[in-house]
PDB file of C-alpha atoms in Angstrom:
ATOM      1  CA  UNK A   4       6.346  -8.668  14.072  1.00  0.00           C
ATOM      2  CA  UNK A   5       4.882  -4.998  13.489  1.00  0.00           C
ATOM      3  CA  UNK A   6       6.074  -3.444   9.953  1.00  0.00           C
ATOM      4  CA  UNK A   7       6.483   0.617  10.732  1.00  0.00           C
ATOM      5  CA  UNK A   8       6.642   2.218   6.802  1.00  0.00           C
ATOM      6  CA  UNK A   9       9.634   4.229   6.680  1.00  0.00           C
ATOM      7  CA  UNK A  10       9.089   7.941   5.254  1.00  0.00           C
ATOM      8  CA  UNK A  11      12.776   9.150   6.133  1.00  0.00           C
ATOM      9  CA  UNK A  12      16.096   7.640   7.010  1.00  0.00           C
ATOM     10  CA  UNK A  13      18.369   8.963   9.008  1.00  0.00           C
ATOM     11  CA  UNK A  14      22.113   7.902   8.520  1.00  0.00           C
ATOM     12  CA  UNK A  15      25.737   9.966   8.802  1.00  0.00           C
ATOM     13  CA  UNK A  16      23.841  12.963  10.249  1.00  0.00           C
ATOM     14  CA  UNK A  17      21.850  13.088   7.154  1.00  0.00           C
ATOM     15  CA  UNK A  18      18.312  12.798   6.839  1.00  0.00           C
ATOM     16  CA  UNK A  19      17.121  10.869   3.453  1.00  0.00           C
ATOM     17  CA  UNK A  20      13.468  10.709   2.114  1.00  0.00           C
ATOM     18  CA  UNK A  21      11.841   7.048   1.430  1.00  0.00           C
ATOM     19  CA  UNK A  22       8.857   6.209  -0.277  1.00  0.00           C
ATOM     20  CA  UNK A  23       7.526   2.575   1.316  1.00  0.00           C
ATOM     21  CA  UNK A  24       4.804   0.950  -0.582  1.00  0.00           C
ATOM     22  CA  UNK A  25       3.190  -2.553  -1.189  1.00  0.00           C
ATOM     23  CA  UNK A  26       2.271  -5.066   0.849  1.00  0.00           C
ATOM     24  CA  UNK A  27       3.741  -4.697   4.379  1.00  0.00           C
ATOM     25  CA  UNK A  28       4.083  -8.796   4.552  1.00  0.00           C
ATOM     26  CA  UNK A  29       5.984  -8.586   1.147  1.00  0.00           C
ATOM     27  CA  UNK A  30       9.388  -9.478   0.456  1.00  0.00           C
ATOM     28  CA  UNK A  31      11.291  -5.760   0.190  1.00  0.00           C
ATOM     29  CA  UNK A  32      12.424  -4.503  -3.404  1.00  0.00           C
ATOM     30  CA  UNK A  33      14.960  -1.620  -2.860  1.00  0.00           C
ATOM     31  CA  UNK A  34      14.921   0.689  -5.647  1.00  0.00           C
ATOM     32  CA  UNK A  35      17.780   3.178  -5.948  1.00  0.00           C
ATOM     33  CA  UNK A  36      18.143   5.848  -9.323  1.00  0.00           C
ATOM     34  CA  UNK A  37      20.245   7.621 -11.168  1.00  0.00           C
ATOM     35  CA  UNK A  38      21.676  10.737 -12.440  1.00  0.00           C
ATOM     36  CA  UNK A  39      19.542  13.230 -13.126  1.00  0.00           C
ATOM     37  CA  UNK A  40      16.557  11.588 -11.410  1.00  0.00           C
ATOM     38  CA  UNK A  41      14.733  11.267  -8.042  1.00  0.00           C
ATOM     39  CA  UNK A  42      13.022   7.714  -7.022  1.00  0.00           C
ATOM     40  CA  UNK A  43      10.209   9.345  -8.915  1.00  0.00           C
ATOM     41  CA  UNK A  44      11.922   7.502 -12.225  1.00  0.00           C
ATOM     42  CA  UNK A  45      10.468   4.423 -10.385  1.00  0.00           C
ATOM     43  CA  UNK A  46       6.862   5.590 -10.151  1.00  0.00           C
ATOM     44  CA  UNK A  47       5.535   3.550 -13.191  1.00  0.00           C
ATOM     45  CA  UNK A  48       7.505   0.500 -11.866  1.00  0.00           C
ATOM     46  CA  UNK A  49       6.113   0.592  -8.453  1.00  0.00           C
ATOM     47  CA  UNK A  50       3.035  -0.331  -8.828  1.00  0.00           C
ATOM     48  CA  UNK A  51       3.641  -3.374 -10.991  1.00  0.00           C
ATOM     49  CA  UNK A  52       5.899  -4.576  -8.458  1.00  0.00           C
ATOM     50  CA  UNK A  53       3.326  -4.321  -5.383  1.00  0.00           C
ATOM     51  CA  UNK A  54       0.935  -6.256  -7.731  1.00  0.00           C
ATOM     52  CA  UNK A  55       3.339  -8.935  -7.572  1.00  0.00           C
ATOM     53  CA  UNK A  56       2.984  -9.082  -4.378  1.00  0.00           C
ATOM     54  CA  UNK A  57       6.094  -6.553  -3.005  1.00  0.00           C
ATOM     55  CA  UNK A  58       7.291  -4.384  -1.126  1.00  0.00           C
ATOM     56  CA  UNK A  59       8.874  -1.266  -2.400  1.00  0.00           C
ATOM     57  CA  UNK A  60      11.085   1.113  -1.064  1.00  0.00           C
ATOM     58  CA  UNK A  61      12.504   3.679  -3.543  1.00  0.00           C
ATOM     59  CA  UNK A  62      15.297   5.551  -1.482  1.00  0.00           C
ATOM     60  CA  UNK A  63      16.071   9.665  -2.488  1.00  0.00           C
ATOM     61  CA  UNK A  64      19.906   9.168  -2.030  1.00  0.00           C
ATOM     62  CA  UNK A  65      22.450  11.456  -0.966  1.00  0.00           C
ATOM     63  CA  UNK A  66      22.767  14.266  -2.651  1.00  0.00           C
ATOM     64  CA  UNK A  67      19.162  14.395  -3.894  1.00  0.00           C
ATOM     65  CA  UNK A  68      17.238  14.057  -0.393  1.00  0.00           C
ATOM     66  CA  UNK A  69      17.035  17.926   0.829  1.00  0.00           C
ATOM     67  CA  UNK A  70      18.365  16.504   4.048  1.00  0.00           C
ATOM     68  CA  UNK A  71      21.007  15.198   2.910  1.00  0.00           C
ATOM     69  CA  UNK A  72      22.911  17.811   0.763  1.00  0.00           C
ATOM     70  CA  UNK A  73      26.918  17.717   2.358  1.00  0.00           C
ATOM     71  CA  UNK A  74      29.487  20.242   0.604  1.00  0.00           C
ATOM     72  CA  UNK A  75      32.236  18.969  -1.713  1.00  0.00           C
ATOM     73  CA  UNK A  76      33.569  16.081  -3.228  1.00  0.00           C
ATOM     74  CA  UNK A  77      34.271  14.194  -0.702  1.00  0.00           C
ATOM     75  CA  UNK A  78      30.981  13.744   0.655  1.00  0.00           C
ATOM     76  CA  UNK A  79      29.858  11.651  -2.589  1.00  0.00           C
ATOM     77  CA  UNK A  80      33.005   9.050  -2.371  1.00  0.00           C
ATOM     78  CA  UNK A  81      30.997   5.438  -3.553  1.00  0.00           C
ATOM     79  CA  UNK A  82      31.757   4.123  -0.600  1.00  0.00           C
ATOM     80  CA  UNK A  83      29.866   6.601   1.462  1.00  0.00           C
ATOM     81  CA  UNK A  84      26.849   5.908  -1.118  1.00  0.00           C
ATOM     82  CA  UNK A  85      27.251   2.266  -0.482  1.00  0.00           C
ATOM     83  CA  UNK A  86      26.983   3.083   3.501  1.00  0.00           C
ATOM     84  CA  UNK A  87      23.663   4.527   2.969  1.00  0.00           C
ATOM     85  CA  UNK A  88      22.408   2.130   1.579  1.00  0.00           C
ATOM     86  CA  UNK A  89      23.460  -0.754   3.757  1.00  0.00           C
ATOM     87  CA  UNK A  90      22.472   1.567   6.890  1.00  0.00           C
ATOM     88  CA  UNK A  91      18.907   1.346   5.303  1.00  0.00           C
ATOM     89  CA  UNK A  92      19.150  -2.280   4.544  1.00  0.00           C
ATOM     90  CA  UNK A  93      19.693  -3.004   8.204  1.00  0.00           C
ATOM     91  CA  UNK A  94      16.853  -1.067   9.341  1.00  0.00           C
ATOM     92  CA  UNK A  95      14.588  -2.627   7.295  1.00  0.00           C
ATOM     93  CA  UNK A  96      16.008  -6.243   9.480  1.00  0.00           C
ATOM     94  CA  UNK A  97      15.772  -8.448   5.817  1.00  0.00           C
ATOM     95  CA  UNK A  98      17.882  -8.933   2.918  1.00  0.00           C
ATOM     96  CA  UNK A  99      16.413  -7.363   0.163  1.00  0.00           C
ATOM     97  CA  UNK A 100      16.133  -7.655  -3.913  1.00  0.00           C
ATOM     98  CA  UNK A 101      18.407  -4.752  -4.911  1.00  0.00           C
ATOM     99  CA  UNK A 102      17.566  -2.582  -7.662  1.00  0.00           C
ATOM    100  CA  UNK A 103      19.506   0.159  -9.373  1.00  0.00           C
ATOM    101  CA  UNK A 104      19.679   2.362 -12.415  1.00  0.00           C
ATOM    102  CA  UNK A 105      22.503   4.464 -13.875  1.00  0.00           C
ATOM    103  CA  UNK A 106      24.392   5.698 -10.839  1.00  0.00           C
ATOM    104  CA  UNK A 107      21.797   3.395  -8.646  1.00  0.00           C
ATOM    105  CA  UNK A 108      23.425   0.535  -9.884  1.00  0.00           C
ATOM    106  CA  UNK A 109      26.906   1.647  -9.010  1.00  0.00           C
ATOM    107  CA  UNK A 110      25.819   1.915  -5.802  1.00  0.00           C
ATOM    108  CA  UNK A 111      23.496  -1.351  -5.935  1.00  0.00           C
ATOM    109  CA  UNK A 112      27.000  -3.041  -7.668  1.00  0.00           C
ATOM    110  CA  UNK A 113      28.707  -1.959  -4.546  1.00  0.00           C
ATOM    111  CA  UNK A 114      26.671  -3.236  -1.892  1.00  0.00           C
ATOM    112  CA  UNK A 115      26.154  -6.655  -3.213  1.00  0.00           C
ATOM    113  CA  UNK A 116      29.783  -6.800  -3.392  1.00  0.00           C
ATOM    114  CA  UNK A 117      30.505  -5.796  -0.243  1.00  0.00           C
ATOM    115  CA  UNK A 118      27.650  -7.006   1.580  1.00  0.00           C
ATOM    116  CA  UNK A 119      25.991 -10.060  -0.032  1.00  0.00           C
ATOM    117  CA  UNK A 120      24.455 -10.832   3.016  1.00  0.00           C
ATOM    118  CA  UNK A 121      22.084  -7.862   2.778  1.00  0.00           C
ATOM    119  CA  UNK A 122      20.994  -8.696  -1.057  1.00  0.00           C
ATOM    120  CA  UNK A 123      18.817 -11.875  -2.057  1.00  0.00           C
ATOM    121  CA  UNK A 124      18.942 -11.158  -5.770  1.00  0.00           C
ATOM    122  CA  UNK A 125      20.023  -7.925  -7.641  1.00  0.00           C
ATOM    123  CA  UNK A 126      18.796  -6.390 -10.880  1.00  0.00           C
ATOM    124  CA  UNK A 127      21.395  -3.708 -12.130  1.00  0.00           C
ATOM    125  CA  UNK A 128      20.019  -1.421 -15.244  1.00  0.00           C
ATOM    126  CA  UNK A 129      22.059   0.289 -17.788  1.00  0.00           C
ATOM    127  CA  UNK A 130      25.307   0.351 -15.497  1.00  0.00           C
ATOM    128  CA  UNK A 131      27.219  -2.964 -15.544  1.00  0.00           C
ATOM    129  CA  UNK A 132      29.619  -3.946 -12.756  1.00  0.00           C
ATOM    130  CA  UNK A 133      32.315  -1.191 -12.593  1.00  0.00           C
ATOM    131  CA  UNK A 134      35.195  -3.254 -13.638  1.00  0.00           C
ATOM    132  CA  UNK A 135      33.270  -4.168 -16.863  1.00  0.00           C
ATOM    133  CA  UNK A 136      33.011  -1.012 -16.872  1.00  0.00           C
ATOM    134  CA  UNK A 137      36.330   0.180 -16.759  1.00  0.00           C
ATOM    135  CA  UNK A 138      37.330  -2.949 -19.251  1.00  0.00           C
ATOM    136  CA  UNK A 139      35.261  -1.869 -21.999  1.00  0.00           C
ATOM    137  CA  UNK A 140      37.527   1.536 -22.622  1.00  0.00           C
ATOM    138  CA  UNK A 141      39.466  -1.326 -23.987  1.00  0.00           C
ATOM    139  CA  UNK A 142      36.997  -3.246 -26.388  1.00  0.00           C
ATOM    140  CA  UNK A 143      34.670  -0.448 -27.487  1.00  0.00           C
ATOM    141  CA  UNK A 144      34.037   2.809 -27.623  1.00  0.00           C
ATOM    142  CA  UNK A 145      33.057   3.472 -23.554  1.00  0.00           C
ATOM    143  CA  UNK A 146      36.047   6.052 -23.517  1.00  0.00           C
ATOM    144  CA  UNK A 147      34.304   8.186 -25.836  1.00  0.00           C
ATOM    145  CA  UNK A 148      30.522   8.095 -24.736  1.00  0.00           C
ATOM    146  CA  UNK A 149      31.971   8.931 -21.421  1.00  0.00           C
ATOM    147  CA  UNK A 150      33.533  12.351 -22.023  1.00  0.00           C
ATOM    148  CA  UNK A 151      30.625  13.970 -19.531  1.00  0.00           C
ATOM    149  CA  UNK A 152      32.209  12.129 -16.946  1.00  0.00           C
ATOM    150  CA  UNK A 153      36.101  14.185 -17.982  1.00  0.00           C
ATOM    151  CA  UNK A 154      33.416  17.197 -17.877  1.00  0.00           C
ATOM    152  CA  UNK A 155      31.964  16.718 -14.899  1.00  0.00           C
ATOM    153  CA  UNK A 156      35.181  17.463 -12.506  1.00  0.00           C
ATOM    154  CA  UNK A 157      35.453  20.423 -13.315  1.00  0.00           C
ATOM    155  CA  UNK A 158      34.362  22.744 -10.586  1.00  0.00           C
ATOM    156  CA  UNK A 159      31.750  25.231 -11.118  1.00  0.00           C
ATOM    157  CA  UNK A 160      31.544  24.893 -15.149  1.00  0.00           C
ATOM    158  CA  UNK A 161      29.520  22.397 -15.612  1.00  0.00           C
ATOM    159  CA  UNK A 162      26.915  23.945 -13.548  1.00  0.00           C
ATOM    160  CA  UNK A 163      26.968  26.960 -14.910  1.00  0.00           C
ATOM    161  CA  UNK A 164      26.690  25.597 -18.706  1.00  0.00           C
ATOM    162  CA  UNK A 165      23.308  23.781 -17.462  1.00  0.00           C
ATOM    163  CA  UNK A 166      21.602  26.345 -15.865  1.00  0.00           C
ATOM    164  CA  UNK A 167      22.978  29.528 -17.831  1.00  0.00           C
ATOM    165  CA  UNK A 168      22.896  28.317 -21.258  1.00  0.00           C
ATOM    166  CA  UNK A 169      19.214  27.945 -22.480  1.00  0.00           C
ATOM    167  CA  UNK A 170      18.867  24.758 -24.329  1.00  0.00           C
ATOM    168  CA  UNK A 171      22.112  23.343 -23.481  1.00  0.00           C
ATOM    169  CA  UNK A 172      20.767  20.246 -20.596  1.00  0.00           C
ATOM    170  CA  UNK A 173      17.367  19.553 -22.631  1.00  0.00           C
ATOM    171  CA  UNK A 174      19.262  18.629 -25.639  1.00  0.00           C
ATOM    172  CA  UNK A 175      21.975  16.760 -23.903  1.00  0.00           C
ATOM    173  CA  UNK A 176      19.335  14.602 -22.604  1.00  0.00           C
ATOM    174  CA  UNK A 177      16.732  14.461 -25.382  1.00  0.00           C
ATOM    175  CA  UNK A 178      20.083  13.007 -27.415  1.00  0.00           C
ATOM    176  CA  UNK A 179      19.452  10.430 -24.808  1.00  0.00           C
ATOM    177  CA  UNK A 180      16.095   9.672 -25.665  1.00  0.00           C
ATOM    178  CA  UNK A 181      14.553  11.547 -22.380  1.00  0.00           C
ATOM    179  CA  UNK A 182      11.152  13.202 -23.878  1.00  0.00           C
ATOM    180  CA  UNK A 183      10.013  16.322 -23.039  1.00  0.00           C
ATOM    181  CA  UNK A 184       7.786  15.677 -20.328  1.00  0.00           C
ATOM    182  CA  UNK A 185      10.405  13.689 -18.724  1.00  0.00           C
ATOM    183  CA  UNK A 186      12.767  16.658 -18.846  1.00  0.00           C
ATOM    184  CA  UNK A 187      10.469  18.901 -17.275  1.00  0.00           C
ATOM    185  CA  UNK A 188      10.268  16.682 -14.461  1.00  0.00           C
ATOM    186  CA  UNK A 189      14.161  16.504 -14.165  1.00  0.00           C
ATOM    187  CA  UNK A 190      13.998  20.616 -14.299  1.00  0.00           C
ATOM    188  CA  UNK A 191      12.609  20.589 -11.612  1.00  0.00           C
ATOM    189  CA  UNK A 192      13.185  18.175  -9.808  1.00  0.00           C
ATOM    190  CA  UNK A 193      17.314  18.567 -10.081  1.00  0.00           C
ATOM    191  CA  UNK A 194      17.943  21.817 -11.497  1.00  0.00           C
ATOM    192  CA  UNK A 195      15.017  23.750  -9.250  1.00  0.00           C
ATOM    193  CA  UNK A 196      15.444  21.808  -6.444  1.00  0.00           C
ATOM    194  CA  UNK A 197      19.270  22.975  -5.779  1.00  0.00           C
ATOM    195  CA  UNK A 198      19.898  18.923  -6.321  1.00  0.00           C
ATOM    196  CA  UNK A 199      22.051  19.596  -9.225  1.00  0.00           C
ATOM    197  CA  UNK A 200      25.374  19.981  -7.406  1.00  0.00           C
ATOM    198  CA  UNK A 201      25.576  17.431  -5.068  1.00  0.00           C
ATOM    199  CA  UNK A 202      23.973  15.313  -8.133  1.00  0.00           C
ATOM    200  CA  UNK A 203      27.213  15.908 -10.301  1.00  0.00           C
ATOM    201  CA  UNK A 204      29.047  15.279  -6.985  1.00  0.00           C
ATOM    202  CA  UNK A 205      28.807  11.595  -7.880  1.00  0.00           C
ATOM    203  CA  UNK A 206      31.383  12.458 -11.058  1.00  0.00           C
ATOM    204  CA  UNK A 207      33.561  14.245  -8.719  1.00  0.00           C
ATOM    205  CA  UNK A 208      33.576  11.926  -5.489  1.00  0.00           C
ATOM    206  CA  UNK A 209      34.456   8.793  -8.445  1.00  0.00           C
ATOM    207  CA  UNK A 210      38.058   9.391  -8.837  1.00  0.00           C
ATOM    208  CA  UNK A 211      38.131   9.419  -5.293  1.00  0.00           C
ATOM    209  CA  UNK A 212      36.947   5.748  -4.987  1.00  0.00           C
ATOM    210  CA  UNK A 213      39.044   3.597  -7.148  1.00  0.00           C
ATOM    211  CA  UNK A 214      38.160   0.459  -4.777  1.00  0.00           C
ATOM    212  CA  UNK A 215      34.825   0.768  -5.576  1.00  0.00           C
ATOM    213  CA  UNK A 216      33.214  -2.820  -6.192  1.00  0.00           C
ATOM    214  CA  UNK A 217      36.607  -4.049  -7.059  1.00  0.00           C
ATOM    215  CA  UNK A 218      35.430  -7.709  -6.140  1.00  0.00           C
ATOM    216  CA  UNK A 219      33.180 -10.413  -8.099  1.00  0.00           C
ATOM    217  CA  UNK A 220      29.616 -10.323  -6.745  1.00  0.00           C
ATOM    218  CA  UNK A 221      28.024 -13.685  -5.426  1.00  0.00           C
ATOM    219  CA  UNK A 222      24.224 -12.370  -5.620  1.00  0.00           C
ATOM    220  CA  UNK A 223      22.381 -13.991  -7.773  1.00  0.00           C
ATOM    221  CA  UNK A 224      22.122 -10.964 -10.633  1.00  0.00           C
ATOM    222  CA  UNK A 225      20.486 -10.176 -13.955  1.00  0.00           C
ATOM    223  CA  UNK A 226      21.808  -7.180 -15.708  1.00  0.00           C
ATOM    224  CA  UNK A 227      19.601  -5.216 -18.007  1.00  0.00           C
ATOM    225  CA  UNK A 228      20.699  -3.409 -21.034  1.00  0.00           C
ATOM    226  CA  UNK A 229      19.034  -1.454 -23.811  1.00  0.00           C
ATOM    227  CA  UNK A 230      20.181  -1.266 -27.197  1.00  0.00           C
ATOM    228  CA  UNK A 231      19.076   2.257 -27.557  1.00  0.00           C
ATOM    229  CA  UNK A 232      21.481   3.590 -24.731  1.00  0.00           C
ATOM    230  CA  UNK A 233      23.738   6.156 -26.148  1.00  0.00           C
ATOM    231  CA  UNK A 234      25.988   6.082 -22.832  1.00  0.00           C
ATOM    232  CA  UNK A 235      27.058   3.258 -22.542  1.00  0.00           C
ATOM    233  CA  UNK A 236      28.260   0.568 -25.164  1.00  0.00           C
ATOM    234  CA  UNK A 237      27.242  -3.073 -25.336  1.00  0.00           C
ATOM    235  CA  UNK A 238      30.705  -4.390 -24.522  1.00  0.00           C
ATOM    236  CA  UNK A 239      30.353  -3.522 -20.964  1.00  0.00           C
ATOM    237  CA  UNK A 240      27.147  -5.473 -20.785  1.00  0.00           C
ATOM    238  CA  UNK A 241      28.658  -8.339 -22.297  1.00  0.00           C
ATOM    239  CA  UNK A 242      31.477  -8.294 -19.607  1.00  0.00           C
ATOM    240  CA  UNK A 243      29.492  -8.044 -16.725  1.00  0.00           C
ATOM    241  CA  UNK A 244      28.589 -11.662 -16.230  1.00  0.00           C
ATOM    242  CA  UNK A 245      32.084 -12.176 -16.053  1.00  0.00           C
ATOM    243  CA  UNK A 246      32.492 -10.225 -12.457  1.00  0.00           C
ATOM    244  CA  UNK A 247      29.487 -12.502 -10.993  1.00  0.00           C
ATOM    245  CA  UNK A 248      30.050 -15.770  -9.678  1.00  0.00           C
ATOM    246  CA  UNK A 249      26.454 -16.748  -8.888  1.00  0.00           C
ATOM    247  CA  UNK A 250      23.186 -17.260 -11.228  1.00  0.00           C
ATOM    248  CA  UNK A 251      23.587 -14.429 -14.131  1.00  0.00           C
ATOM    249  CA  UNK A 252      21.559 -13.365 -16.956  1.00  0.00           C
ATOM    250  CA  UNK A 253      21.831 -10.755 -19.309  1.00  0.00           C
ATOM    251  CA  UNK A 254      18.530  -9.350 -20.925  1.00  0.00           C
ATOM    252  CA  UNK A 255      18.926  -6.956 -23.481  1.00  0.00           C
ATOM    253  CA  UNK A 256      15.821  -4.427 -24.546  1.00  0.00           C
ATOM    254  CA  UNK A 257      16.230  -3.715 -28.084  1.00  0.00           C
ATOM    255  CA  UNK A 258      15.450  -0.824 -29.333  1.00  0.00           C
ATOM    256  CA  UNK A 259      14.666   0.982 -25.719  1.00  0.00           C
ATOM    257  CA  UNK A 260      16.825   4.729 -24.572  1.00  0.00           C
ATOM    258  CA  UNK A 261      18.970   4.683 -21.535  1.00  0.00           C
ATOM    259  CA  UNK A 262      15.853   5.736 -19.028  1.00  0.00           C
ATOM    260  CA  UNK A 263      14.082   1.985 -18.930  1.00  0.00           C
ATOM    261  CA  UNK A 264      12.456   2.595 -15.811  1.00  0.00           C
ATOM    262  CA  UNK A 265      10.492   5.587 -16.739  1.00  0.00           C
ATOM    263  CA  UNK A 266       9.946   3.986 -20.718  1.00  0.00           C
ATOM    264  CA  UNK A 267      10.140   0.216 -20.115  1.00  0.00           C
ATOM    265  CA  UNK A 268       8.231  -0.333 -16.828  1.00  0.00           C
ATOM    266  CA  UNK A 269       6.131  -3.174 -17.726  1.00  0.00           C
ATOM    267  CA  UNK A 270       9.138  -4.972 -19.209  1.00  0.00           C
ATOM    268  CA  UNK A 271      11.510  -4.075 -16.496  1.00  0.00           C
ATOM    269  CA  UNK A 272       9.349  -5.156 -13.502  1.00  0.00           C
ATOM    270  CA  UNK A 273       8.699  -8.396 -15.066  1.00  0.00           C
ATOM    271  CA  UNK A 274      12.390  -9.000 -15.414  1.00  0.00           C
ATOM    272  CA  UNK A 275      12.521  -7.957 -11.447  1.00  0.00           C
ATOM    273  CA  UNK A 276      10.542 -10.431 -10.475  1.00  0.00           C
ATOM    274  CA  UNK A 277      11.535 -13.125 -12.486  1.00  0.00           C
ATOM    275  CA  UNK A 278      15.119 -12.410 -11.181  1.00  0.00           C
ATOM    276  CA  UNK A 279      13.397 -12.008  -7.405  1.00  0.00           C
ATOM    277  CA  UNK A 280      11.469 -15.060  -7.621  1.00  0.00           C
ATOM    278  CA  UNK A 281      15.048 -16.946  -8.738  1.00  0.00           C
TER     279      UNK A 281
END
């Protein structure tokens, strides 16, 4: 069988941008990022992973392709993320090894949930499953490393406070642990690009989707956390193996910021592929 690369996607009358690299004959490693990134966060990862002989296809998801920019919140309900995704999935005609970070793994969380026939293995990073989530308001102190999230529905405000007050969204982030460079790429990548609303449209469309990957997963899963992450607490980590009822490790990076991908490539792909490889 002839393997086309995909370069765009088209799916709900939106038009997405892929980047396919790797051996054609490899199994596929879906990549999917987070808030405030592109797939470019996976562009140190990449390569590692076609050295091990796969695939990749890093998907620009909705909100951050150009072509695929809908209006309100609505239009970013998880479930309509999830879609995407599995649309994509289906055209590639394989199950895939699912990776996401930060608001990728929500979405990666959601598919293998709801379609573990699409997903061979999955490799969520930073984000645990959402009810572990949601459970560690209980155990920790999630509540109050989430207030951006309060913020964030707000209409209007929050946009206005990161691109009219000078300083305000580099030192949010550098707080983080995102370095300069990194930012600059995020500037304009997000703010520059006219990405930034649909981006915070995530936020908004979440309170909109409280079904979102309700269930236990059965794909085989290793959830990556980093001791550094000022977002999100441990206890969530620790609870995710509890919404998996398949193979399950937790690997914990000590010491490393919230962005792995872009600071922990090396580390991270090798924990991809051991995962992958089962």
């Amino acid at each position: 069988m002839t393997v086309h690369r995909i370069s765009t996607h088209l799916h709900d009358g939106l038009r997405f941008d892929v980047k396919d690299e790797g051996p054609k004959s490899g199994e596929v490693v879906l990549l999917l990022h987070g808030f405030p990134q592109t797939s470019s966060c996976w562009d140190a990862v990449v390569p590692l992973l076609n050295a091990q002989g796969y695939r990749t296809i890093a998907l620009d998801q909705r909100g951050y392709s150009p072509g695929a920019r809908p209006r309100g919140r609505w239009s970013y309900r998880t479930d309509l993320l999830v879609a995407d995704v599995v649309s994509l999935i289906e055209r590639v005609g394989a199950p895939v090894h699912l990776v996401g970070h930060d608001w990728g793994a929500v979405v990666s969380w959601g598919v293998s949930v709801a379609r573990p026939d699409l997903v061979r293995t999955h490799t969520s990073v930073s984000v645990p499953h959402p009810a572990a989530f949601v459970k560690s308001f209980l155990t920790s102190r999630q509540l109050l490393r989430s207030w951006y999230i309060l913020f964030f529905q707000l209409p209007v405000l929050p946009e206005l406070v990161i691109t009219r007050v000078p300083g305000v969204f580099a030192r949010l982030l550098a707080s983080s642990g995102m370095d300069a460079e990194l930012f600059e790429r995020v500037q304009a990548e997000i703010v520059e690009s006219g990405a930034l609303s649909p981006a915070i449209g995530y936020y908004r469309g979440l309170l909109l989707s409280p079904g979102a990957a309700r269930g236990r997963s059965r794909v085989p899963t290793t959830h990556v956390w980093s001791s550094g992450d000022s977002a999100l607490d441990r206890a969530g980590a620790e609870l995710c193996g509890d919404y998996v009822r398949a193979p399950y490790r937790l690997e914990v990076m000590e010491g490393a910021s919230h962005w792995i991908p872009d600071q922990e490539p090396q580390r991270l792909a090798e924990i991809i592929g051991e995962r992958a490889r089962g």
